[in-house]
Amino acid sequence: MDYRHIDVTPMTPTIGATIHGVDLNNVATDAVYDEIREALWRHHVVFFRDQPIEPEAQVALGRRFGELTRHEFMETIDDDGQVQRIVQEGYGISPNSRWHTDVTFRARPNMVGILRAVELPPIGGDTLWCSTGAAFDAIPDPIKTMLLGLDAEHDMFWSRRWKSSGEVERSLESEIRELEENPIAIHPAVINHPVTGRLTLYINSNWTKKFVGVDLELSYGLIGMLWEWVKKPEFQVRFKWEKDSVAIWDNFATQHLATLDYEPHRRTMHRVIAGSAIPTLDREALPEHLRPPTSPPRSLTRAKAARVAAA
């Protein structure tokens, strides 16, 4: 694609691009935002350097992708709750240091994340993104067919099985309230991207608990296989932050991981999350060779199922 208002340089053949020629504090026209969105859907994550954007400009940029939402447990820089502050020391355990897609425990996860580097360690603290569309494309067809027939549970509390020793203890009452406010969400294991329609893997190590209707041990094994699969370097891009660097990523097309390699220093980032969609898969539109078989109702006996199939 030819861009008239911005300069876009791909970083890998699969994922990631840098954008130059725009001041995010003073975006001139709607056409600039249109091209930034087009570059994002094409490259899945885009990066800007030397962008000391004010919170108001970060909020305005986020709104170009949809309504901004609060995060369930991230602190914010002010009472508005629109700009989150992510502060991390370079050691210990963090959900951000595992491959994940944000807030898939929601019925409508957010579409886009926008992250600005505020305070950085002298070395380390990179973030990696992977293309979940490329990861799905590279899976052999028989396994694709299996995954296209599966749904999975996404649970906000599932990530706490790797609880940090420094995490604040919650009261029983607050735990019950959080459970009531954040029930388990069920999403297809593979989805159509809400904008491009591309088939993309929708399983991640933070929030995906199990496949629906699959034996728990087998479910863990299959999900663990997918956790490892997305780690292939061919699916990834790695970004070295500088102060006032900005990243925008497509939360329906990627997973990401923040490295914890900068002890005893600290890293502080400002983030907004914007837009939302219900993860869906149009199984009727799948190519014939990938379409999963339709299972008969469980109440049917084998003989009845055979007669139904032959009818």
Coordinates of C-alpha atoms in Angstrom, one line a residue:
M1 CA 0.0 0.0 0.0
D2 CA 1.1 3.5 -0.7
Y3 CA 0.8 5.9 2.2
R4 CA 0.4 9.6 1.5
H5 CA 0.6 11.0 5.0
I6 CA 3.0 8.8 6.9
D7 CA 6.1 6.7 6.2
V8 CA 5.9 3.0 7.1
T9 CA 8.9 0.7 7.2
P10 CA 8.2 -3.0 7.9
M11 CA 10.5 -4.6 10.5
T12 CA 10.0 -8.3 9.6
P13 CA 8.2 -10.1 6.8
T14 CA 5.5 -11.2 9.3
I15 CA 4.9 -8.6 11.9
G16 CA 5.8 -5.1 13.0
A17 CA 6.5 -1.7 11.3
T18 CA 7.9 1.7 12.3
I19 CA 6.0 4.8 11.4
H20 CA 7.7 8.2 10.8
G21 CA 6.5 11.6 9.6
V22 CA 3.8 12.2 12.2
D23 CA 3.6 14.1 15.5
L24 CA 1.1 12.3 17.7
N25 CA 0.6 15.4 19.8
N26 CA -0.5 17.3 16.7
V27 CA -2.1 15.0 14.1
A28 CA -3.0 17.2 11.2
T29 CA -6.0 15.4 9.6
D30 CA -8.3 12.4 9.9
A31 CA -6.4 10.9 6.9
V32 CA -3.3 10.5 9.1
Y33 CA -5.3 8.4 11.6
D34 CA -6.8 6.4 8.8
E35 CA -3.4 5.5 7.5
I36 CA -2.1 4.6 11.0
R37 CA -5.1 2.2 11.4
E38 CA -4.5 0.7 8.0
A39 CA -0.8 0.2 8.9
L40 CA -1.8 -1.4 12.2
W41 CA -4.2 -3.9 10.6
R42 CA -1.6 -4.8 8.0
H43 CA 1.5 -5.1 10.4
H44 CA -0.3 -6.0 13.7
V45 CA 2.0 -3.7 15.8
V46 CA 3.4 -0.3 14.8
F47 CA 6.1 1.7 16.6
F48 CA 6.9 5.4 16.8
R49 CA 10.1 7.1 18.2
D50 CA 10.4 10.5 19.9
Q51 CA 6.8 11.0 20.7
P52 CA 6.5 12.8 24.1
I53 CA 2.7 12.6 23.9
E54 CA 0.6 14.2 26.6
P55 CA -2.1 12.0 28.3
E56 CA -4.7 13.9 26.4
A57 CA -3.1 13.1 23.1
Q58 CA -2.8 9.4 24.0
V59 CA -6.4 9.3 25.0
A60 CA -7.4 11.1 21.7
L61 CA -5.3 8.5 19.7
G62 CA -7.0 5.7 21.6
R63 CA -10.5 7.0 20.8
R64 CA -9.7 6.7 17.1
F65 CA -9.9 2.9 17.7
G66 CA -13.1 2.9 19.8
E67 CA -14.2 3.6 23.3
L68 CA -11.6 3.6 26.0
T69 CA -12.0 1.1 28.9
R70 CA -10.6 0.8 32.4
H71 CA -8.5 -2.2 33.3
E72 CA -9.7 -4.5 36.0
F73 CA -6.6 -4.2 38.2
M74 CA -4.2 -1.7 36.7
E75 CA -3.6 1.6 38.5
T76 CA -4.2 4.8 36.6
I77 CA -2.4 8.1 36.5
D78 CA -5.5 10.1 37.5
D79 CA -9.1 9.7 38.6
D80 CA -10.4 9.5 35.0
G81 CA -9.0 5.9 34.8
Q82 CA -8.3 6.2 31.1
V83 CA -4.4 6.1 31.2
Q84 CA -3.0 3.2 33.1
R85 CA 0.4 3.3 34.8
I86 CA 2.4 0.0 34.5
V87 CA 5.4 0.0 36.9
Q88 CA 7.6 -3.1 37.0
E89 CA 10.9 -3.9 38.7
G90 CA 13.2 -6.1 36.6
Y91 CA 12.7 -9.3 38.6
G92 CA 10.1 -11.6 40.2
I93 CA 7.0 -12.9 38.6
S94 CA 4.7 -10.8 36.4
P95 CA 1.8 -11.7 34.1
N96 CA 3.3 -9.4 31.5
S97 CA 6.4 -11.6 31.3
R98 CA 4.4 -14.5 29.7
W99 CA 3.0 -14.6 26.2
H100 CA -0.5 -13.3 26.3
T101 CA -3.3 -11.4 24.7
D102 CA -4.8 -8.8 26.9
V103 CA -8.1 -9.3 28.8
T104 CA -9.4 -12.3 26.9
F105 CA -11.3 -13.1 30.1
R106 CA -13.8 -10.5 29.0
A107 CA -16.8 -11.3 26.9
R108 CA -15.6 -8.3 24.7
P109 CA -11.8 -8.0 24.9
N110 CA -10.2 -4.7 23.9
M111 CA -9.1 -4.3 20.2
V112 CA -6.1 -2.1 20.6
G113 CA -3.4 -1.2 23.2
I114 CA -1.3 2.0 23.0
L115 CA 1.8 2.0 25.2
R116 CA 4.3 4.9 25.8
A117 CA 7.7 4.5 27.5
V118 CA 8.0 7.0 30.4
E119 CA 10.9 5.6 32.5
L120 CA 13.3 3.0 31.3
P121 CA 16.2 1.0 32.7
P122 CA 19.6 1.7 31.2
I123 CA 19.5 -1.7 29.4
G124 CA 17.0 -4.4 28.9
G125 CA 13.2 -4.2 29.2
D126 CA 12.4 -5.0 25.5
T127 CA 8.9 -6.1 24.5
L128 CA 8.1 -8.9 22.0
W129 CA 5.0 -9.4 19.9
C130 CA 4.0 -12.4 17.8
S131 CA 1.5 -12.8 15.0
T132 CA -1.2 -15.2 16.0
G133 CA -2.4 -15.3 12.4
A134 CA 1.0 -16.4 11.2
A135 CA 1.1 -19.0 14.1
F136 CA -2.2 -20.5 13.0
D137 CA -1.2 -20.5 9.3
A138 CA 1.9 -22.6 10.1
I139 CA -0.1 -25.3 11.9
P140 CA -0.6 -28.5 9.8
D141 CA -4.2 -28.8 8.4
P142 CA -5.3 -31.8 10.6
I143 CA -4.5 -29.8 13.7
K144 CA -6.1 -26.7 12.3
T145 CA -9.3 -28.6 11.8
M146 CA -9.3 -29.9 15.4
L147 CA -8.7 -26.3 16.7
L148 CA -11.4 -24.9 14.5
G149 CA -13.9 -27.1 16.2
L150 CA -13.0 -26.2 19.8
D151 CA -14.0 -23.4 22.2
A152 CA -12.0 -22.5 25.3
E153 CA -12.6 -21.0 28.7
H154 CA -10.8 -17.8 29.6
D155 CA -10.6 -17.0 33.3
M156 CA -9.3 -13.8 34.9
F157 CA -8.2 -15.8 38.0
W158 CA -6.4 -18.5 36.0
S159 CA -3.2 -16.4 35.9
R160 CA -3.0 -16.4 39.7
R161 CA -1.7 -20.0 39.6
W162 CA 1.7 -18.2 39.1
K163 CA 1.0 -15.8 41.9
S164 CA 3.8 -13.3 42.7
S165 CA 5.2 -13.4 46.2
G166 CA 4.8 -9.6 46.3
E167 CA 1.1 -9.6 45.3
V168 CA -1.3 -8.0 47.7
E169 CA -3.5 -10.5 49.5
R170 CA -7.2 -10.0 48.8
S171 CA -10.0 -10.5 51.4
L172 CA -12.5 -13.3 50.8
E173 CA -15.2 -10.7 50.2
S174 CA -13.2 -9.0 47.5
E175 CA -12.3 -12.3 45.8
I176 CA -16.0 -13.3 45.7
R177 CA -17.0 -9.9 44.3
E178 CA -14.3 -10.1 41.6
L179 CA -15.6 -13.6 40.7
E180 CA -19.1 -12.4 40.4
E181 CA -18.1 -9.4 38.3
N182 CA -15.8 -11.4 36.0
P183 CA -17.3 -14.7 35.1
I184 CA -15.5 -17.1 32.8
A185 CA -15.7 -16.2 29.1
I186 CA -15.9 -18.8 26.4
H187 CA -14.3 -18.0 23.0
P188 CA -13.5 -20.0 19.9
A189 CA -9.9 -21.4 19.9
V190 CA -9.5 -19.8 16.5
I191 CA -11.3 -16.6 15.5
N192 CA -11.9 -14.4 12.5
H193 CA -10.1 -11.1 13.0
P194 CA -12.9 -8.5 13.5
V195 CA -11.5 -6.2 10.8
T196 CA -9.6 -8.3 8.3
G197 CA -11.4 -11.7 8.8
R198 CA -8.1 -13.5 9.0
L199 CA -8.1 -16.8 10.9
T200 CA -6.0 -16.3 14.1
L201 CA -5.2 -18.4 17.1
Y202 CA -7.0 -17.2 20.2
I203 CA -5.3 -19.2 23.0
N204 CA -2.9 -17.6 25.5
S205 CA -1.0 -18.6 28.6
N206 CA -2.4 -16.0 31.0
W207 CA -6.1 -16.4 30.7
T208 CA -7.0 -19.6 28.7
K209 CA -7.9 -22.2 31.3
K210 CA -9.2 -25.2 29.3
F211 CA -10.9 -26.4 26.2
V212 CA -14.7 -26.9 26.5
G213 CA -15.7 -30.5 26.6
V214 CA -12.2 -31.9 26.6
D215 CA -10.6 -34.0 29.4
L216 CA -8.6 -31.7 31.7
E217 CA -5.3 -33.4 31.3
L218 CA -5.6 -33.6 27.5
S219 CA -6.7 -30.0 27.5
Y220 CA -3.6 -28.9 29.4
G221 CA -1.4 -30.8 27.0
L222 CA -3.0 -29.2 23.9
I223 CA -3.0 -25.7 25.3
G224 CA 0.7 -26.1 26.4
M225 CA 1.6 -27.2 22.9
L226 CA 0.1 -23.9 21.6
W227 CA 1.9 -21.9 24.2
E228 CA 5.2 -23.2 22.9
W229 CA 4.2 -22.9 19.3
V230 CA 3.7 -19.1 19.4
K231 CA 7.3 -18.7 20.7
K232 CA 8.8 -19.5 17.2
P233 CA 11.0 -16.5 16.2
E234 CA 9.5 -16.6 12.7
F235 CA 6.3 -15.2 14.2
Q236 CA 7.9 -12.5 16.3
V237 CA 9.2 -8.9 16.4
R238 CA 11.3 -7.5 19.3
F239 CA 11.2 -3.8 20.1
K240 CA 13.9 -2.0 22.1
W241 CA 12.3 0.9 23.9
E242 CA 13.6 4.4 24.1
K243 CA 12.1 7.2 26.2
D244 CA 8.9 8.4 24.5
S245 CA 8.7 5.5 22.1
V246 CA 5.1 4.5 21.4
A247 CA 3.7 1.1 20.4
I248 CA 0.2 0.4 19.1
W249 CA -0.8 -3.2 18.8
D250 CA -3.7 -5.1 17.5
N251 CA -4.9 -7.2 20.4
F252 CA -6.9 -9.6 18.2
A253 CA -3.9 -10.4 16.0
T254 CA -1.1 -10.7 18.5
Q255 CA 0.3 -11.9 21.7
H256 CA 3.1 -10.0 23.6
L257 CA 5.6 -10.5 26.3
A258 CA 7.6 -8.0 28.4
T259 CA 11.1 -9.1 29.4
L260 CA 12.2 -8.9 33.0
D261 CA 15.9 -8.5 32.6
Y262 CA 16.7 -5.1 34.2
E263 CA 17.1 -5.6 38.0
P264 CA 17.6 -3.5 40.1
H265 CA 16.1 -0.8 37.8
R266 CA 12.5 0.0 37.1
R267 CA 10.4 0.5 34.0
T268 CA 7.3 2.7 33.9
M269 CA 4.9 2.8 31.0
H270 CA 1.6 4.6 30.2
R271 CA -1.1 2.6 28.4
V272 CA -4.6 3.0 27.1
I273 CA -6.8 0.2 25.8
A274 CA -9.5 1.0 23.2
G275 CA -12.2 -0.6 21.2
S276 CA -13.7 -4.0 21.8
A277 CA -15.3 -6.9 19.9
I278 CA -16.8 -10.3 20.6
P279 CA -14.3 -13.0 19.4
T280 CA -16.2 -15.1 16.8
L281 CA -15.5 -17.7 14.2
D282 CA -17.7 -18.2 11.1
R283 CA -17.4 -22.0 10.8
E284 CA -19.8 -22.0 7.8
A285 CA -17.3 -19.9 5.8
L286 CA -14.3 -22.1 6.5
P287 CA -12.6 -23.8 3.5
E288 CA -14.1 -27.2 3.0
H289 CA -10.8 -29.0 3.7
L290 CA -10.5 -27.4 7.1
R291 CA -14.1 -27.5 8.2
P292 CA -14.5 -29.6 11.4
P293 CA -17.1 -32.4 11.3
T294 CA -20.4 -31.9 12.9
S295 CA -20.8 -34.1 15.9
P296 CA -24.2 -35.8 16.5
P297 CA -26.0 -35.0 19.8
R298 CA -24.6 -37.0 22.6
S299 CA -28.0 -38.5 23.4
L300 CA -27.9 -40.5 20.1
T301 CA -26.6 -44.0 20.2
R302 CA -24.0 -45.1 17.6
A303 CA -26.6 -46.8 15.6
K304 CA -28.9 -43.8 15.6
A305 CA -26.0 -41.5 14.8
A306 CA -25.2 -43.7 11.8
R307 CA -28.8 -43.6 10.6
V308 CA -28.9 -39.8 11.0
A309 CA -25.6 -39.5 9.0
A310 CA -27.0 -41.7 6.2
A311 CA -30.3 -39.9 6.0

